[in-house]
Coordinates of C-alpha atoms in Angstrom, one line a residue:
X1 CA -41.4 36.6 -11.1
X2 CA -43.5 36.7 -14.1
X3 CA -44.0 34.1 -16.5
X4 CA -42.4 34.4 -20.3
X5 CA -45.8 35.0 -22.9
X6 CA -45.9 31.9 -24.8
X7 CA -46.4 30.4 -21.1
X8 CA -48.7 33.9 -20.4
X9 CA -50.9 32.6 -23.0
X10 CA -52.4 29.6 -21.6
X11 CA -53.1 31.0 -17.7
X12 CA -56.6 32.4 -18.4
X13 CA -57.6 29.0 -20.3
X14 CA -56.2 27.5 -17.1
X15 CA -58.0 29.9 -14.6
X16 CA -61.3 29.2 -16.6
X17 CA -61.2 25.6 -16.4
X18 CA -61.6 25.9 -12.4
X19 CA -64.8 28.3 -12.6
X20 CA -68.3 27.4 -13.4
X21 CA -71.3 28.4 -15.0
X22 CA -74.7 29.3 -12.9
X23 CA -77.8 30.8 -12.5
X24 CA -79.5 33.9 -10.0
X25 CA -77.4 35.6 -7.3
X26 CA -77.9 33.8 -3.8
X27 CA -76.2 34.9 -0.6
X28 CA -73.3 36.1 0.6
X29 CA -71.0 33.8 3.1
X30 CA -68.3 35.5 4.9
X31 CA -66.0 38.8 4.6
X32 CA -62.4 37.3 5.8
X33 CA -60.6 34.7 6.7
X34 CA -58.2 35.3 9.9
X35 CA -56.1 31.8 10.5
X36 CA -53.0 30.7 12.3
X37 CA -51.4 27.0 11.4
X38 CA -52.2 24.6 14.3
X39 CA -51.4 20.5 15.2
X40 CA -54.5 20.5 13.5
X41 CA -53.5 21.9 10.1
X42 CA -52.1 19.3 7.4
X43 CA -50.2 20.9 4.3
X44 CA -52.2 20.5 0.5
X45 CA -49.6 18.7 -1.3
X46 CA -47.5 20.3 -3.7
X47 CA -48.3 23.5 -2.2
X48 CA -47.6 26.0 0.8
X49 CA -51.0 25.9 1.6
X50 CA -52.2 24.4 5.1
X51 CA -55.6 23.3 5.8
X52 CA -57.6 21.6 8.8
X53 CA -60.0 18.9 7.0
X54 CA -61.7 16.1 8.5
X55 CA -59.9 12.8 7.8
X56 CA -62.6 10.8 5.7
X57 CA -60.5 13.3 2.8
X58 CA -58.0 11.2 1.5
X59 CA -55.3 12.3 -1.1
X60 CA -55.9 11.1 -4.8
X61 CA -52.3 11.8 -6.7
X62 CA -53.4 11.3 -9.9
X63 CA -56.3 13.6 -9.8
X64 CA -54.6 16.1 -7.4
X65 CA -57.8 16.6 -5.0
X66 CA -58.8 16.0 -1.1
X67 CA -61.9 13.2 -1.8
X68 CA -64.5 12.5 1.3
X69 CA -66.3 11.0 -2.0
X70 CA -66.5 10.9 -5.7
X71 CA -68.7 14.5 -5.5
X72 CA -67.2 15.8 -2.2
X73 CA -63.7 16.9 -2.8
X74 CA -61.5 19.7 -3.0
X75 CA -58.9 20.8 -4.9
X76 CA -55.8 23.6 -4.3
X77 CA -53.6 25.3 -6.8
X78 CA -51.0 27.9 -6.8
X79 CA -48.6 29.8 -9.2
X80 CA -46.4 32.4 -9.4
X81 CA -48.3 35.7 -10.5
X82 CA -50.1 38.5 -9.3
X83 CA -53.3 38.3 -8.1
X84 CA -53.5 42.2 -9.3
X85 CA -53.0 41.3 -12.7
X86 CA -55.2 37.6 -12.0
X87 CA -58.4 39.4 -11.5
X88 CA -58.7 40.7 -15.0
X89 CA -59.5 36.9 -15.9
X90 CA -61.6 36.4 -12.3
X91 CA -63.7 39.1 -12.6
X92 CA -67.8 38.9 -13.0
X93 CA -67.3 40.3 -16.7
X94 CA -64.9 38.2 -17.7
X95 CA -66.5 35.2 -16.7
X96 CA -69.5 36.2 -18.1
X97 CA -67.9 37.4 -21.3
X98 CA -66.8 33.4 -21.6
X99 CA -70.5 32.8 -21.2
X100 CA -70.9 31.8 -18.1
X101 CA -72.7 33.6 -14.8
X102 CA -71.7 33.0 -10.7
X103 CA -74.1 32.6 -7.8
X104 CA -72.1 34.2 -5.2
X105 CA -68.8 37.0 -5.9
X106 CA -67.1 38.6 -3.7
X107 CA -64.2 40.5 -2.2
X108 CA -63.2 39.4 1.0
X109 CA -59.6 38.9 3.2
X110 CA -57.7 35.7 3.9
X111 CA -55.2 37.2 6.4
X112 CA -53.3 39.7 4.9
X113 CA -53.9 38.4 1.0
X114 CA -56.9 40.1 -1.1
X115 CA -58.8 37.4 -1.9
X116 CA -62.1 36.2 -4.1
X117 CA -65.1 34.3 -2.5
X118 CA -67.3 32.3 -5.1
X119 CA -70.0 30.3 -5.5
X120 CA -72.3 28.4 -8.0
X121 CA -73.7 25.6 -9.6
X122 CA -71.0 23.3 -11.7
X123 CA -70.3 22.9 -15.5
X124 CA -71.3 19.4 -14.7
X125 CA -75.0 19.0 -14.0
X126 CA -76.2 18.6 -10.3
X127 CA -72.8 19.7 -9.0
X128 CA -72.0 22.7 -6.6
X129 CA -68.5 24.6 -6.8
X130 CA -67.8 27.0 -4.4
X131 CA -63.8 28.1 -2.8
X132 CA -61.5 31.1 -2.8
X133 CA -59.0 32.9 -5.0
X134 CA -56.2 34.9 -3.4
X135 CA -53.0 36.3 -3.5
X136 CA -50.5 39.4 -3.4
X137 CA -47.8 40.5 -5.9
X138 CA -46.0 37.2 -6.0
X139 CA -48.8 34.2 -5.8
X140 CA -52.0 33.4 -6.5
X141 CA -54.0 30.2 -5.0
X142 CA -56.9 29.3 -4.8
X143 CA -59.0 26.2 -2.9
X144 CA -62.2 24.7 -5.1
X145 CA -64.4 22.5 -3.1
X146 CA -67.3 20.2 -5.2
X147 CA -70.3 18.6 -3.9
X148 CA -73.6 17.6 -5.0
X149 CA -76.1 20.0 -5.3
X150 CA -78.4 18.3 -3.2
X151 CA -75.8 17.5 -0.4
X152 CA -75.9 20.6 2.1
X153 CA -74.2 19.1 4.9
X154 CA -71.2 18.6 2.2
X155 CA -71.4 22.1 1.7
X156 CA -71.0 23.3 5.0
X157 CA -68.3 21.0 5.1
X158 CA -66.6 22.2 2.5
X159 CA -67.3 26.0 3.6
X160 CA -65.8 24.8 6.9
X161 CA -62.7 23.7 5.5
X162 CA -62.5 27.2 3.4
X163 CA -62.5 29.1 6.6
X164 CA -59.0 27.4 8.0
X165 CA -57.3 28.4 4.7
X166 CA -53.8 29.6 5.6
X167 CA -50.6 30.1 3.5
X168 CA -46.9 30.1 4.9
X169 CA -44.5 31.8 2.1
X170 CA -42.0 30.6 4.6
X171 CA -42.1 26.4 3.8
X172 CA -40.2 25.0 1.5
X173 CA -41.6 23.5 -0.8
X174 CA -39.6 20.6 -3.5
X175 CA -40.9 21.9 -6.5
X176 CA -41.4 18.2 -8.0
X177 CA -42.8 16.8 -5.0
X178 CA -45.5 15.6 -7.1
X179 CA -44.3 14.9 -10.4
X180 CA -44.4 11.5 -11.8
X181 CA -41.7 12.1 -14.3
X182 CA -38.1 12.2 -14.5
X183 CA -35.5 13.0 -17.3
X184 CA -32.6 12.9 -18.9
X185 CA -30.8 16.3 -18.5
X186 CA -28.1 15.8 -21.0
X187 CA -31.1 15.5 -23.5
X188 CA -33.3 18.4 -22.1
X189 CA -32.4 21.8 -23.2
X190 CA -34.0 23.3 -20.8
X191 CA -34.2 24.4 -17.1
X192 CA -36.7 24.5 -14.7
X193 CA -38.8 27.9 -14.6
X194 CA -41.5 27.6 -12.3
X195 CA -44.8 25.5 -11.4
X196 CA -48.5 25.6 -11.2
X197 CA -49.7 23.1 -9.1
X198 CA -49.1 19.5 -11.1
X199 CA -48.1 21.9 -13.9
X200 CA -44.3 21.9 -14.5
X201 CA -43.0 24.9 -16.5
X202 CA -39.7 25.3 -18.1
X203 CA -38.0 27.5 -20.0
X204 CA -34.5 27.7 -22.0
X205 CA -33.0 30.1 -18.6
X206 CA -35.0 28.8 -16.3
X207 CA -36.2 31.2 -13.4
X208 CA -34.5 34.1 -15.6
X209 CA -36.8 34.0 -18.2
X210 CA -39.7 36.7 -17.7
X211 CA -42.0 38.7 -19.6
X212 CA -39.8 40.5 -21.4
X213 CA -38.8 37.4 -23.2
X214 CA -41.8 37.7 -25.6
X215 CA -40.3 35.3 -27.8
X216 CA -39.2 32.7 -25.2
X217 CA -40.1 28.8 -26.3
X218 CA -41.5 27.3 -23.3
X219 CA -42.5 23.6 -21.9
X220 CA -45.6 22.6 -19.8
X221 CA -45.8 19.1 -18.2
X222 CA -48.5 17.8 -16.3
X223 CA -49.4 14.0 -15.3
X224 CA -52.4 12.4 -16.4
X225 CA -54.1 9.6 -15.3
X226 CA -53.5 5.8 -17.0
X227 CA -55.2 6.4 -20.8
X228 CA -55.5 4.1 -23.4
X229 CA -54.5 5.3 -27.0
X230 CA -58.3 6.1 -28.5
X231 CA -58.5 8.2 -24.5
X232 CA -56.0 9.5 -25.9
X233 CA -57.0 10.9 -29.3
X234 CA -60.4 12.3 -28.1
X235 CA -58.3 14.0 -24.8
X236 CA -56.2 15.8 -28.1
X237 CA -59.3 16.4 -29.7
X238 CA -61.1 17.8 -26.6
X239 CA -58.0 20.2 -26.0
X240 CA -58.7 22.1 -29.6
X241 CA -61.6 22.2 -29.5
X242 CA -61.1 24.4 -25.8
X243 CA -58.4 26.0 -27.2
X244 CA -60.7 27.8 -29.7
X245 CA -63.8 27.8 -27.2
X246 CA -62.1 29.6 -24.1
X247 CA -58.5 30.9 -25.0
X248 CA -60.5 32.2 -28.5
X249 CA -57.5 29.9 -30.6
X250 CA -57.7 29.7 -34.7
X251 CA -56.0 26.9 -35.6
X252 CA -54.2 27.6 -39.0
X253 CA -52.7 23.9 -39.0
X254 CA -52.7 20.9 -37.3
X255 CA -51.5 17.5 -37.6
X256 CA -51.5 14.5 -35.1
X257 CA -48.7 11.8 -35.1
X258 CA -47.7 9.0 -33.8
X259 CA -43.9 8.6 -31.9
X260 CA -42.5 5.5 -30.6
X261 CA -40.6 6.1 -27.4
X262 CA -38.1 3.3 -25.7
X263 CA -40.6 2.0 -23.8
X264 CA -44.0 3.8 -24.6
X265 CA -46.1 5.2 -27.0
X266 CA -46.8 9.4 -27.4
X267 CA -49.4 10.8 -29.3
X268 CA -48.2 14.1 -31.0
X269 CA -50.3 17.3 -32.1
X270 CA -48.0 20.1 -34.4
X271 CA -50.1 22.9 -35.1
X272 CA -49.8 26.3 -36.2
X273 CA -52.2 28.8 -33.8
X274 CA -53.0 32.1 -33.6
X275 CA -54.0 33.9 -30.5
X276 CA -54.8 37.3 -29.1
X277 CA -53.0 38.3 -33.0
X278 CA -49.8 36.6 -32.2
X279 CA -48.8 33.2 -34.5
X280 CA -47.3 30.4 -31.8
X281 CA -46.3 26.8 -33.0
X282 CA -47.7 24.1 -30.4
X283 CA -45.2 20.8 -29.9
X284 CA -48.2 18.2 -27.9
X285 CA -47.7 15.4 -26.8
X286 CA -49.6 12.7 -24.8
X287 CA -47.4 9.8 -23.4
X288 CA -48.7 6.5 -22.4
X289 CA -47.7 4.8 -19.1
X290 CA -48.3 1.8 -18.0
X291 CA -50.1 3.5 -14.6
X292 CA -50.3 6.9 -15.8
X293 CA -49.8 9.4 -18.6
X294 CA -48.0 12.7 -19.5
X295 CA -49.0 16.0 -21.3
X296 CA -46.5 17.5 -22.9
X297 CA -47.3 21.0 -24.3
X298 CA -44.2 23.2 -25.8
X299 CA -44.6 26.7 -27.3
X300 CA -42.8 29.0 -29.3
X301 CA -42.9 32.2 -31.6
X302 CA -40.0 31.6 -33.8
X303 CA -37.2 29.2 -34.9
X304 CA -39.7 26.9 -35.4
X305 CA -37.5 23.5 -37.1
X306 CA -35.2 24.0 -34.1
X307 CA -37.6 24.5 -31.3
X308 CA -39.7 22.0 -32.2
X309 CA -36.3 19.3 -32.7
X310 CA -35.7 20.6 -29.2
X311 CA -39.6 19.5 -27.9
X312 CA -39.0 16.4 -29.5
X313 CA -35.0 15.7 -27.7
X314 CA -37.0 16.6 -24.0
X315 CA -40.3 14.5 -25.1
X316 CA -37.6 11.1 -25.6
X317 CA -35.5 12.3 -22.4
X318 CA -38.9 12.4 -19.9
X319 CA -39.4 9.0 -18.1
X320 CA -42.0 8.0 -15.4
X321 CA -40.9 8.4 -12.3
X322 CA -40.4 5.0 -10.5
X323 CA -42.8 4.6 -7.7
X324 CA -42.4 1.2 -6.6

């Protein structure tokens, strides 16, 4: 399955955000990966992925990672692409071309998928980033584990963790397992596509919509942690200014609003963008929980007054999900 292109749009601002930027070449780790799942394993959640990590790693929902501590973690996504067609937006020169360099690259195996090792330092000072990208026609995933720069025993750890990597396409896997949302479906005009880790995507057909649907509106929904209103505003403002940064977005208008919801407050960006010479109309939205948030991002080419009626009908019909 490939994803409709106002979704198509927004995967190598989303593959970016994962990489790094460094300094010199240093060494190479490992050629392959060759795993079996074990009593040991324990499944990432929200994912098919199964890894064997040491127990001090403790899930943290609302930032989606594995933490031993605050710089020892890692992270694992997946999502329904190839990992063909992923490269273009992994490779040395286009990391580099989004001015950024990497330590370690380089082809290796994880059982039967192609796969990327890397390695380097952090866009955050005194941080290390290391993991693995792979994939076949259908998915890509990849595992990111952080540490300190200065913590090489975390490392190790990490890299040890790496090495018992292994995917089973058979499990599955409740494609909201980790949502924090629910809604109204007699107010949401549109059906479940796919998802992207704690990224929800849907489209007006759901699953049927593809690639060839160049002109498909689309809906991304991801939780965010607990926020306060001004959080808010500079998390909108952080987001265009990135937009034009990595995805190379010209903003031709923009205006942020304000919507009062039943029982919580949404912060709302409209804006006109151009990108890679098409025109799209963003519909995002920020609502504020009482323990957590929401991002709400809906795209289209066309039909704008409609569409955008329609982002607004699925923004009122979202609740948070009851977790008491």
């Amino acid at each position: 399955m490939k994803l409709p292109k106002t979704i198509q749009l927004l995967l190598p601002f989303l593959l970016f955000n994962i990489f790094f930027s460094c300094t010199e070449p240093k060494r190479e780790d490992f050629t392959s990966i060759q795993t079996s799942k074990t009593k040991q394993h324990i499944r990432v959640a929200g994912t098919k992925v199964w890894v064997v990590a040491p127990e001090e790693y403790e899930h943290v929902e609302e930032l989606a990672r594995y933490q031993k501590k605050e710089k020892l973690y890692f992270q694992v996504m997946e999502m329904p692409a190839s990992f063909e067609e992923a490269k273009a937006n992994l490779s040395r020169e286009a990391i580099e071309a989004q001015g950024a360099q990497v330590d370690v690259y380089q082809e290796i195996k994880v059982n039967n998928y192609d796969a990327i090792y890397f390695e380097g330092p952090s866009k955050y000072p005194g941080e290390t980033k290391l993991g693995i990208w792979f994939g076949n026609e259908t998915v890509v995933a990849s595992m990111v584990g952080v540490c300190k720069n200065s913590d090489a025993e975390g490392k190790e750890e990490l890299i040890q963790i790496i090495r018992t990597v292994f995917y089973d396409e058979a499990f599955e896997l409740d494609p909201f397992e980790l949502a924090n949302f629910t809604f109204n479906k007699d107010s949401f005009d549109f059906e479940f596509n796919t998802k992207i880790n704690t990224m929800f995507i849907f489209s007006p057909n759901g699953a049927a919509d593809t690639i060839e649907h160049k002109e498909v509106p689309g809906i991304t929904i991801a939780p965010l942690p607990f926020m306060s209103k001004d959080a808010a505003q500079n998390y909108t403002n952080e987001l265009i200014q990135r937009y034009e940064t990595q995805q190379r977005a010209t903003f031709l208008s923009e205006e942020i609003t304000e919507l009062e919801l039943a029982d919580q407050t949404a912060l709302v960006l409209k804006a006109t963008i151009e990108m890679e010479g098409q025109v799209s109309y963003l519909y995002q939205t920020i609502i504020l929980g009482e323990e957590s948030s929401l991002l709400f991002i809906g795209t289209c080419a066309k039909d704008v007054e409609p569409n955008m009626n329609a982002f607004e009908r699925a923004v009122r019909a979202l609740r948070f999900k009851d977790v008491s």
